[in-house]
Protein backbone atom coordinates (compact mmCIF):
# COMPACT_ATOMS: atom_id res chain seq x y z
CA UNK A 1 0.00 0.00 0.00
CA UNK A 2 1.49 3.33 -0.98
CA UNK A 3 1.39 6.54 1.03
CA UNK A 4 -1.38 8.06 -1.07
CA UNK A 5 -3.70 5.10 -0.45
CA UNK A 6 -3.11 5.27 3.33
CA UNK A 7 -4.19 8.90 3.47
CA UNK A 8 -7.33 8.03 1.48
CA UNK A 9 -8.16 5.23 3.97
CA UNK A 10 -7.63 7.57 6.93
CA UNK A 11 -9.85 10.15 5.27
CA UNK A 12 -12.61 7.56 4.86
CA UNK A 13 -12.43 6.67 8.57
CA UNK A 14 -12.70 10.33 9.57
CA UNK A 15 -15.64 10.93 7.33
CA UNK A 16 -17.48 7.91 8.75
CA UNK A 17 -17.07 9.27 12.29
CA UNK A 18 -18.22 12.78 11.38
CA UNK A 19 -21.18 11.40 9.46
CA UNK A 20 -22.58 9.89 12.68
CA UNK A 21 -23.01 13.42 14.15
CA UNK A 22 -25.90 15.46 12.80
CA UNK A 23 -24.77 18.35 10.63
CA UNK A 24 -24.97 21.80 12.21
CA UNK A 25 -27.58 22.98 9.74
CA UNK A 26 -30.22 20.30 10.39
CA UNK A 27 -33.57 21.16 11.94
CA UNK A 28 -32.95 18.93 14.97
CA UNK A 29 -29.67 20.69 15.75
CA UNK A 30 -31.28 24.14 15.40
CA UNK A 31 -34.16 23.09 17.69
CA UNK A 32 -31.71 21.82 20.34
CA UNK A 33 -29.76 25.06 20.17
CA UNK A 34 -32.98 27.08 20.56
CA UNK A 35 -34.08 24.96 23.58
CA UNK A 36 -30.69 25.50 25.24
CA UNK A 37 -30.88 29.27 24.67
CA UNK A 38 -34.43 29.35 26.06
CA UNK A 39 -33.36 27.43 29.20
CA UNK A 40 -30.45 29.82 29.74
CA UNK A 41 -32.71 32.88 29.37
CA UNK A 42 -35.25 31.36 31.78
CA UNK A 43 -32.48 30.70 34.33
CA UNK A 44 -31.21 34.28 34.02
CA UNK A 45 -34.73 35.66 34.56
CA UNK A 46 -35.16 33.46 37.66
CA UNK A 47 -31.93 34.83 39.11
CA UNK A 48 -33.06 38.40 38.50
CA UNK A 49 -36.47 37.69 40.06
CA UNK A 50 -34.79 36.29 43.18
CA UNK A 51 -32.56 39.36 43.44
CA UNK A 52 -29.37 37.48 42.59
CA UNK A 53 -28.07 40.26 40.36
CA UNK A 54 -28.57 42.81 43.17
CA UNK A 55 -26.01 41.18 45.49
CA UNK A 56 -22.42 41.79 44.46
CA UNK A 57 -19.77 39.17 45.09
CA UNK A 58 -17.01 41.69 45.78
CA UNK A 59 -16.34 44.24 48.52
CA UNK A 60 -17.80 47.68 47.95
CA UNK A 61 -18.16 50.92 49.85
CA UNK A 62 -21.76 51.99 49.44
CA UNK A 63 -24.29 53.46 51.86
CA UNK A 64 -27.17 51.60 50.21
CA UNK A 65 -27.15 47.89 51.05
CA UNK A 66 -29.30 45.06 52.37
CA UNK A 67 -28.37 43.63 55.78
CA UNK A 68 -29.76 40.18 56.68
CA UNK A 69 -33.40 40.91 55.71
CA UNK A 70 -35.17 42.44 52.73
CA UNK A 71 -36.68 45.12 54.99
CA UNK A 72 -33.27 46.09 56.42
CA UNK A 73 -32.13 48.21 53.51
CA UNK A 74 -30.03 51.27 54.23
CA UNK A 75 -31.64 53.85 51.98
CA UNK A 76 -30.08 56.94 53.58
CA UNK A 77 -26.78 57.85 55.22
CA UNK A 78 -28.48 58.14 58.62
CA UNK A 79 -30.01 54.66 58.35
CA UNK A 80 -26.62 53.32 57.20
CA UNK A 81 -24.78 54.83 60.19
CA UNK A 82 -27.50 53.56 62.54
CA UNK A 83 -27.17 50.08 61.03
CA UNK A 84 -23.40 50.18 61.49
CA UNK A 85 -23.93 51.06 65.16
CA UNK A 86 -26.35 48.13 65.57
CA UNK A 87 -23.83 45.77 63.94
CA UNK A 88 -21.04 47.14 66.15
CA UNK A 89 -23.18 46.38 69.22
CA UNK A 90 -23.94 42.91 67.80
CA UNK A 91 -20.19 42.25 67.67
CA UNK A 92 -19.81 43.40 71.29
CA UNK A 93 -22.79 41.23 72.28
CA UNK A 94 -21.21 38.21 70.56
CA UNK A 95 -18.06 38.64 72.65
CA UNK A 96 -20.23 39.01 75.77
CA UNK A 97 -21.86 35.67 74.96
CA UNK A 98 -18.44 34.05 74.56
CA UNK A 99 -17.40 35.51 77.92
CA UNK A 100 -20.65 34.26 79.48
CA UNK A 101 -19.96 30.71 78.32
CA UNK A 102 -16.52 30.78 79.93
CA UNK A 103 -17.77 32.46 83.11
CA UNK A 104 -20.67 30.02 83.55
CA UNK A 105 -18.42 27.02 82.94
CA UNK A 106 -16.04 28.24 85.66
CA UNK A 107 -18.96 28.95 87.99
CA UNK A 108 -20.42 25.50 87.35
CA UNK A 109 -17.08 23.85 88.14
CA UNK A 110 -16.83 25.72 91.45
CA UNK A 111 -20.40 24.88 92.51
CA UNK A 112 -20.45 21.29 91.26
CA UNK A 113 -19.92 19.93 94.79
CA UNK A 114 -23.03 21.72 96.13
CA UNK A 115 -25.45 20.30 93.54
CA UNK A 116 -28.00 17.95 94.99
CA UNK A 117 -28.71 15.46 92.26
CA UNK A 118 -28.94 14.73 88.58
CA UNK A 119 -31.84 17.16 87.99
CA UNK A 120 -29.72 20.18 88.89
CA UNK A 121 -26.82 18.81 86.89
CA UNK A 122 -29.06 18.39 83.84
CA UNK A 123 -30.31 21.96 84.29
CA UNK A 124 -26.69 23.14 84.17
CA UNK A 125 -26.15 21.23 80.91
CA UNK A 126 -29.39 22.62 79.51
CA UNK A 127 -28.34 26.20 80.33
CA UNK A 128 -24.91 25.66 78.78
CA UNK A 129 -26.44 24.15 75.65
CA UNK A 130 -28.94 26.98 75.24
CA UNK A 131 -26.20 29.58 75.62
CA UNK A 132 -24.01 27.71 73.15
CA UNK A 133 -26.87 27.52 70.62
CA UNK A 134 -27.71 31.22 71.00
CA UNK A 135 -24.03 32.14 70.53
CA UNK A 136 -23.93 29.94 67.44
CA UNK A 137 -26.99 31.69 65.98
CA UNK A 138 -25.48 35.14 66.58
CA UNK A 139 -22.17 34.03 65.02
CA UNK A 140 -23.92 32.93 61.84
CA UNK A 141 -25.95 36.13 61.64
CA UNK A 142 -22.69 38.07 61.88
CA UNK A 143 -21.23 35.92 59.09
CA UNK A 144 -24.27 36.57 56.88
CA UNK A 145 -24.08 40.31 57.53
CA UNK A 146 -20.42 40.32 56.50
CA UNK A 147 -21.45 38.48 53.34
CA UNK A 148 -23.25 41.64 52.23
CA UNK A 149 -19.72 42.52 51.03
CA UNK A 150 -20.09 46.06 52.33
CA UNK A 151 -16.83 47.39 53.76
CA UNK A 152 -18.59 49.55 56.38
CA UNK A 153 -20.67 46.61 57.61
CA UNK A 154 -17.59 44.39 57.92
CA UNK A 155 -15.54 47.06 59.69
CA UNK A 156 -18.35 47.79 62.16
CA UNK A 157 -18.63 44.12 63.09
CA UNK A 158 -14.86 43.66 63.36
CA UNK A 159 -14.60 46.77 65.54
CA UNK A 160 -17.42 45.50 67.77
CA UNK A 161 -15.73 42.13 68.21
CA UNK A 162 -12.42 43.85 68.97
CA UNK A 163 -13.92 46.21 71.56
CA UNK A 164 -16.00 43.42 73.09
CA UNK A 165 -12.99 41.19 73.48
CA UNK A 166 -10.93 44.08 74.85
CA UNK A 167 -13.58 44.77 77.50
CA UNK A 168 -14.46 41.21 78.52
CA UNK A 169 -11.03 39.55 78.39
CA UNK A 170 -10.07 41.29 81.65
CA UNK A 171 -12.86 39.51 83.48
CA UNK A 172 -11.96 36.03 82.22
CA UNK A 173 -11.97 33.64 85.19
CA UNK A 174 -8.89 31.58 85.94
CA UNK A 175 -8.49 28.24 87.64
CA UNK A 176 -6.53 27.60 90.82
CA UNK A 177 -3.22 27.61 88.90
CA UNK A 178 -3.92 31.07 87.47
CA UNK A 179 -4.44 29.79 83.90
CA UNK A 180 -7.31 31.10 81.79
CA UNK A 181 -10.26 28.77 81.47
CA UNK A 182 -11.33 27.96 77.91
CA UNK A 183 -14.65 26.36 77.09
CA UNK A 184 -14.52 26.27 73.30
CA UNK A 185 -11.74 28.01 71.42
CA UNK A 186 -12.98 27.33 67.90
CA UNK A 187 -13.15 30.13 65.37
CA UNK A 188 -16.69 31.42 65.43
CA UNK A 189 -18.48 29.89 68.42
PDB file of C-alpha atoms in Angstrom, residues 17-172:
ATOM      1  CA  UNK A  17     -17.068   9.275  12.288  1.00  0.00           C
ATOM      2  CA  UNK A  18     -18.215  12.776  11.383  1.00  0.00           C
ATOM      3  CA  UNK A  19     -21.175  11.397   9.462  1.00  0.00           C
ATOM      4  CA  UNK A  20     -22.584   9.891  12.679  1.00  0.00           C
ATOM      5  CA  UNK A  21     -23.008  13.419  14.154  1.00  0.00           C
ATOM      6  CA  UNK A  22     -25.899  15.465  12.801  1.00  0.00           C
ATOM      7  CA  UNK A  23     -24.772  18.350  10.631  1.00  0.00           C
ATOM      8  CA  UNK A  24     -24.974  21.801  12.212  1.00  0.00           C
ATOM      9  CA  UNK A  25     -27.580  22.981   9.740  1.00  0.00           C
ATOM     10  CA  UNK A  26     -30.218  20.304  10.388  1.00  0.00           C
ATOM     11  CA  UNK A  27     -33.571  21.161  11.938  1.00  0.00           C
ATOM     12  CA  UNK A  28     -32.950  18.930  14.971  1.00  0.00           C
ATOM     13  CA  UNK A  29     -29.672  20.690  15.745  1.00  0.00           C
ATOM     14  CA  UNK A  30     -31.279  24.144  15.404  1.00  0.00           C
ATOM     15  CA  UNK A  31     -34.164  23.091  17.691  1.00  0.00           C
ATOM     16  CA  UNK A  32     -31.710  21.824  20.344  1.00  0.00           C
ATOM     17  CA  UNK A  33     -29.762  25.058  20.170  1.00  0.00           C
ATOM     18  CA  UNK A  34     -32.979  27.078  20.559  1.00  0.00           C
ATOM     19  CA  UNK A  35     -34.078  24.962  23.580  1.00  0.00           C
ATOM     20  CA  UNK A  36     -30.690  25.502  25.241  1.00  0.00           C
ATOM     21  CA  UNK A  37     -30.880  29.267  24.672  1.00  0.00           C
ATOM     22  CA  UNK A  38     -34.429  29.346  26.057  1.00  0.00           C
ATOM     23  CA  UNK A  39     -33.364  27.433  29.200  1.00  0.00           C
ATOM     24  CA  UNK A  40     -30.455  29.822  29.744  1.00  0.00           C
ATOM     25  CA  UNK A  41     -32.713  32.884  29.365  1.00  0.00           C
ATOM     26  CA  UNK A  42     -35.255  31.358  31.784  1.00  0.00           C
ATOM     27  CA  UNK A  43     -32.483  30.698  34.333  1.00  0.00           C
ATOM     28  CA  UNK A  44     -31.207  34.277  34.025  1.00  0.00           C
ATOM     29  CA  UNK A  45     -34.732  35.655  34.561  1.00  0.00           C
ATOM     30  CA  UNK A  46     -35.161  33.462  37.660  1.00  0.00           C
ATOM     31  CA  UNK A  47     -31.929  34.831  39.106  1.00  0.00           C
ATOM     32  CA  UNK A  48     -33.059  38.404  38.496  1.00  0.00           C
ATOM     33  CA  UNK A  49     -36.473  37.689  40.060  1.00  0.00           C
ATOM     34  CA  UNK A  50     -34.789  36.287  43.184  1.00  0.00           C
ATOM     35  CA  UNK A  51     -32.561  39.363  43.441  1.00  0.00           C
ATOM     36  CA  UNK A  52     -29.375  37.476  42.593  1.00  0.00           C
ATOM     37  CA  UNK A  53     -28.072  40.259  40.363  1.00  0.00           C
ATOM     38  CA  UNK A  54     -28.566  42.811  43.173  1.00  0.00           C
ATOM     39  CA  UNK A  55     -26.008  41.176  45.494  1.00  0.00           C
ATOM     40  CA  UNK A  56     -22.418  41.790  44.461  1.00  0.00           C
ATOM     41  CA  UNK A  57     -19.770  39.173  45.091  1.00  0.00           C
ATOM     42  CA  UNK A  58     -17.007  41.692  45.779  1.00  0.00           C
ATOM     43  CA  UNK A  59     -16.342  44.244  48.524  1.00  0.00           C
ATOM     44  CA  UNK A  60     -17.803  47.680  47.946  1.00  0.00           C
ATOM     45  CA  UNK A  61     -18.161  50.916  49.851  1.00  0.00           C
ATOM     46  CA  UNK A  62     -21.757  51.994  49.443  1.00  0.00           C
ATOM     47  CA  UNK A  63     -24.288  53.459  51.859  1.00  0.00           C
ATOM     48  CA  UNK A  64     -27.167  51.596  50.212  1.00  0.00           C
ATOM     49  CA  UNK A  65     -27.146  47.890  51.049  1.00  0.00           C
ATOM     50  CA  UNK A  66     -29.299  45.063  52.374  1.00  0.00           C
ATOM     51  CA  UNK A  67     -28.370  43.630  55.780  1.00  0.00           C
ATOM     52  CA  UNK A  68     -29.757  40.178  56.680  1.00  0.00           C
ATOM     53  CA  UNK A  69     -33.400  40.910  55.713  1.00  0.00           C
ATOM     54  CA  UNK A  70     -35.171  42.438  52.725  1.00  0.00           C
ATOM     55  CA  UNK A  71     -36.679  45.116  54.991  1.00  0.00           C
ATOM     56  CA  UNK A  72     -33.267  46.090  56.424  1.00  0.00           C
ATOM     57  CA  UNK A  73     -32.128  48.214  53.510  1.00  0.00           C
ATOM     58  CA  UNK A  74     -30.032  51.274  54.233  1.00  0.00           C
ATOM     59  CA  UNK A  75     -31.638  53.848  51.976  1.00  0.00           C
ATOM     60  CA  UNK A  76     -30.076  56.938  53.579  1.00  0.00           C
ATOM     61  CA  UNK A  77     -26.782  57.853  55.217  1.00  0.00           C
ATOM     62  CA  UNK A  78     -28.480  58.142  58.624  1.00  0.00           C
ATOM     63  CA  UNK A  79     -30.014  54.664  58.348  1.00  0.00           C
ATOM     64  CA  UNK A  80     -26.620  53.322  57.198  1.00  0.00           C
ATOM     65  CA  UNK A  81     -24.784  54.827  60.194  1.00  0.00           C
ATOM     66  CA  UNK A  82     -27.503  53.556  62.541  1.00  0.00           C
ATOM     67  CA  UNK A  83     -27.168  50.081  61.025  1.00  0.00           C
ATOM     68  CA  UNK A  84     -23.398  50.177  61.491  1.00  0.00           C
ATOM     69  CA  UNK A  85     -23.929  51.058  65.156  1.00  0.00           C
ATOM     70  CA  UNK A  86     -26.352  48.133  65.569  1.00  0.00           C
ATOM     71  CA  UNK A  87     -23.832  45.771  63.940  1.00  0.00           C
ATOM     72  CA  UNK A  88     -21.044  47.142  66.152  1.00  0.00           C
ATOM     73  CA  UNK A  89     -23.178  46.375  69.216  1.00  0.00           C
ATOM     74  CA  UNK A  90     -23.941  42.914  67.799  1.00  0.00           C
ATOM     75  CA  UNK A  91     -20.188  42.253  67.667  1.00  0.00           C
ATOM     76  CA  UNK A  92     -19.805  43.399  71.290  1.00  0.00           C
ATOM     77  CA  UNK A  93     -22.789  41.228  72.280  1.00  0.00           C
ATOM     78  CA  UNK A  94     -21.205  38.207  70.564  1.00  0.00           C
ATOM     79  CA  UNK A  95     -18.065  38.641  72.655  1.00  0.00           C
ATOM     80  CA  UNK A  96     -20.233  39.014  75.771  1.00  0.00           C
ATOM     81  CA  UNK A  97     -21.858  35.671  74.957  1.00  0.00           C
ATOM     82  CA  UNK A  98     -18.445  34.053  74.564  1.00  0.00           C
ATOM     83  CA  UNK A  99     -17.402  35.508  77.919  1.00  0.00           C
ATOM     84  CA  UNK A 100     -20.653  34.262  79.475  1.00  0.00           C
ATOM     85  CA  UNK A 101     -19.960  30.705  78.319  1.00  0.00           C
ATOM     86  CA  UNK A 102     -16.522  30.782  79.933  1.00  0.00           C
ATOM     87  CA  UNK A 103     -17.774  32.462  83.112  1.00  0.00           C
ATOM     88  CA  UNK A 104     -20.671  30.017  83.550  1.00  0.00           C
ATOM     89  CA  UNK A 105     -18.418  27.016  82.942  1.00  0.00           C
ATOM     90  CA  UNK A 106     -16.036  28.239  85.659  1.00  0.00           C
ATOM     91  CA  UNK A 107     -18.958  28.949  87.994  1.00  0.00           C
ATOM     92  CA  UNK A 108     -20.420  25.501  87.355  1.00  0.00           C
ATOM     93  CA  UNK A 109     -17.083  23.846  88.144  1.00  0.00           C
ATOM     94  CA  UNK A 110     -16.827  25.716  91.453  1.00  0.00           C
ATOM     95  CA  UNK A 111     -20.395  24.881  92.506  1.00  0.00           C
ATOM     96  CA  UNK A 112     -20.448  21.286  91.261  1.00  0.00           C
ATOM     97  CA  UNK A 113     -19.923  19.927  94.789  1.00  0.00           C
ATOM     98  CA  UNK A 114     -23.034  21.721  96.127  1.00  0.00           C
ATOM     99  CA  UNK A 115     -25.452  20.300  93.536  1.00  0.00           C
ATOM    100  CA  UNK A 116     -28.000  17.955  94.990  1.00  0.00           C
ATOM    101  CA  UNK A 117     -28.712  15.462  92.264  1.00  0.00           C
ATOM    102  CA  UNK A 118     -28.943  14.730  88.576  1.00  0.00           C
ATOM    103  CA  UNK A 119     -31.837  17.162  87.988  1.00  0.00           C
ATOM    104  CA  UNK A 120     -29.724  20.177  88.894  1.00  0.00           C
ATOM    105  CA  UNK A 121     -26.820  18.808  86.885  1.00  0.00           C
ATOM    106  CA  UNK A 122     -29.058  18.387  83.840  1.00  0.00           C
ATOM    107  CA  UNK A 123     -30.312  21.964  84.289  1.00  0.00           C
ATOM    108  CA  UNK A 124     -26.691  23.143  84.172  1.00  0.00           C
ATOM    109  CA  UNK A 125     -26.154  21.230  80.910  1.00  0.00           C
ATOM    110  CA  UNK A 126     -29.385  22.615  79.512  1.00  0.00           C
ATOM    111  CA  UNK A 127     -28.345  26.203  80.335  1.00  0.00           C
ATOM    112  CA  UNK A 128     -24.906  25.662  78.780  1.00  0.00           C
ATOM    113  CA  UNK A 129     -26.436  24.149  75.647  1.00  0.00           C
ATOM    114  CA  UNK A 130     -28.941  26.980  75.241  1.00  0.00           C
ATOM    115  CA  UNK A 131     -26.198  29.579  75.622  1.00  0.00           C
ATOM    116  CA  UNK A 132     -24.013  27.709  73.148  1.00  0.00           C
ATOM    117  CA  UNK A 133     -26.874  27.523  70.620  1.00  0.00           C
ATOM    118  CA  UNK A 134     -27.711  31.221  70.998  1.00  0.00           C
ATOM    119  CA  UNK A 135     -24.025  32.136  70.528  1.00  0.00           C
ATOM    120  CA  UNK A 136     -23.931  29.937  67.438  1.00  0.00           C
ATOM    121  CA  UNK A 137     -26.992  31.693  65.980  1.00  0.00           C
ATOM    122  CA  UNK A 138     -25.481  35.139  66.585  1.00  0.00           C
ATOM    123  CA  UNK A 139     -22.172  34.028  65.018  1.00  0.00           C
ATOM    124  CA  UNK A 140     -23.921  32.931  61.839  1.00  0.00           C
ATOM    125  CA  UNK A 141     -25.947  36.133  61.644  1.00  0.00           C
ATOM    126  CA  UNK A 142     -22.686  38.068  61.877  1.00  0.00           C
ATOM    127  CA  UNK A 143     -21.233  35.920  59.093  1.00  0.00           C
ATOM    128  CA  UNK A 144     -24.275  36.566  56.880  1.00  0.00           C
ATOM    129  CA  UNK A 145     -24.083  40.312  57.530  1.00  0.00           C
ATOM    130  CA  UNK A 146     -20.423  40.316  56.505  1.00  0.00           C
ATOM    131  CA  UNK A 147     -21.451  38.481  53.341  1.00  0.00           C
ATOM    132  CA  UNK A 148     -23.252  41.644  52.234  1.00  0.00           C
ATOM    133  CA  UNK A 149     -19.722  42.517  51.030  1.00  0.00           C
ATOM    134  CA  UNK A 150     -20.085  46.055  52.332  1.00  0.00           C
ATOM    135  CA  UNK A 151     -16.830  47.392  53.764  1.00  0.00           C
ATOM    136  CA  UNK A 152     -18.586  49.547  56.377  1.00  0.00           C
ATOM    137  CA  UNK A 153     -20.669  46.612  57.613  1.00  0.00           C
ATOM    138  CA  UNK A 154     -17.592  44.393  57.919  1.00  0.00           C
ATOM    139  CA  UNK A 155     -15.541  47.058  59.686  1.00  0.00           C
ATOM    140  CA  UNK A 156     -18.353  47.790  62.158  1.00  0.00           C
ATOM    141  CA  UNK A 157     -18.635  44.118  63.088  1.00  0.00           C
ATOM    142  CA  UNK A 158     -14.862  43.659  63.359  1.00  0.00           C
ATOM    143  CA  UNK A 159     -14.603  46.774  65.542  1.00  0.00           C
ATOM    144  CA  UNK A 160     -17.421  45.497  67.770  1.00  0.00           C
ATOM    145  CA  UNK A 161     -15.733  42.131  68.214  1.00  0.00           C
ATOM    146  CA  UNK A 162     -12.419  43.852  68.967  1.00  0.00           C
ATOM    147  CA  UNK A 163     -13.917  46.214  71.561  1.00  0.00           C
ATOM    148  CA  UNK A 164     -16.004  43.421  73.087  1.00  0.00           C
ATOM    149  CA  UNK A 165     -12.990  41.193  73.481  1.00  0.00           C
ATOM    150  CA  UNK A 166     -10.928  44.077  74.852  1.00  0.00           C
ATOM    151  CA  UNK A 167     -13.578  44.769  77.499  1.00  0.00           C
ATOM    152  CA  UNK A 168     -14.456  41.208  78.519  1.00  0.00           C
ATOM    153  CA  UNK A 169     -11.032  39.546  78.385  1.00  0.00           C
ATOM    154  CA  UNK A 170     -10.069  41.288  81.652  1.00  0.00           C
ATOM    155  CA  UNK A 171     -12.864  39.506  83.481  1.00  0.00           C
ATOM    156  CA  UNK A 172     -11.959  36.033  82.225  1.00  0.00           C
TER     157      UNK A 172
END
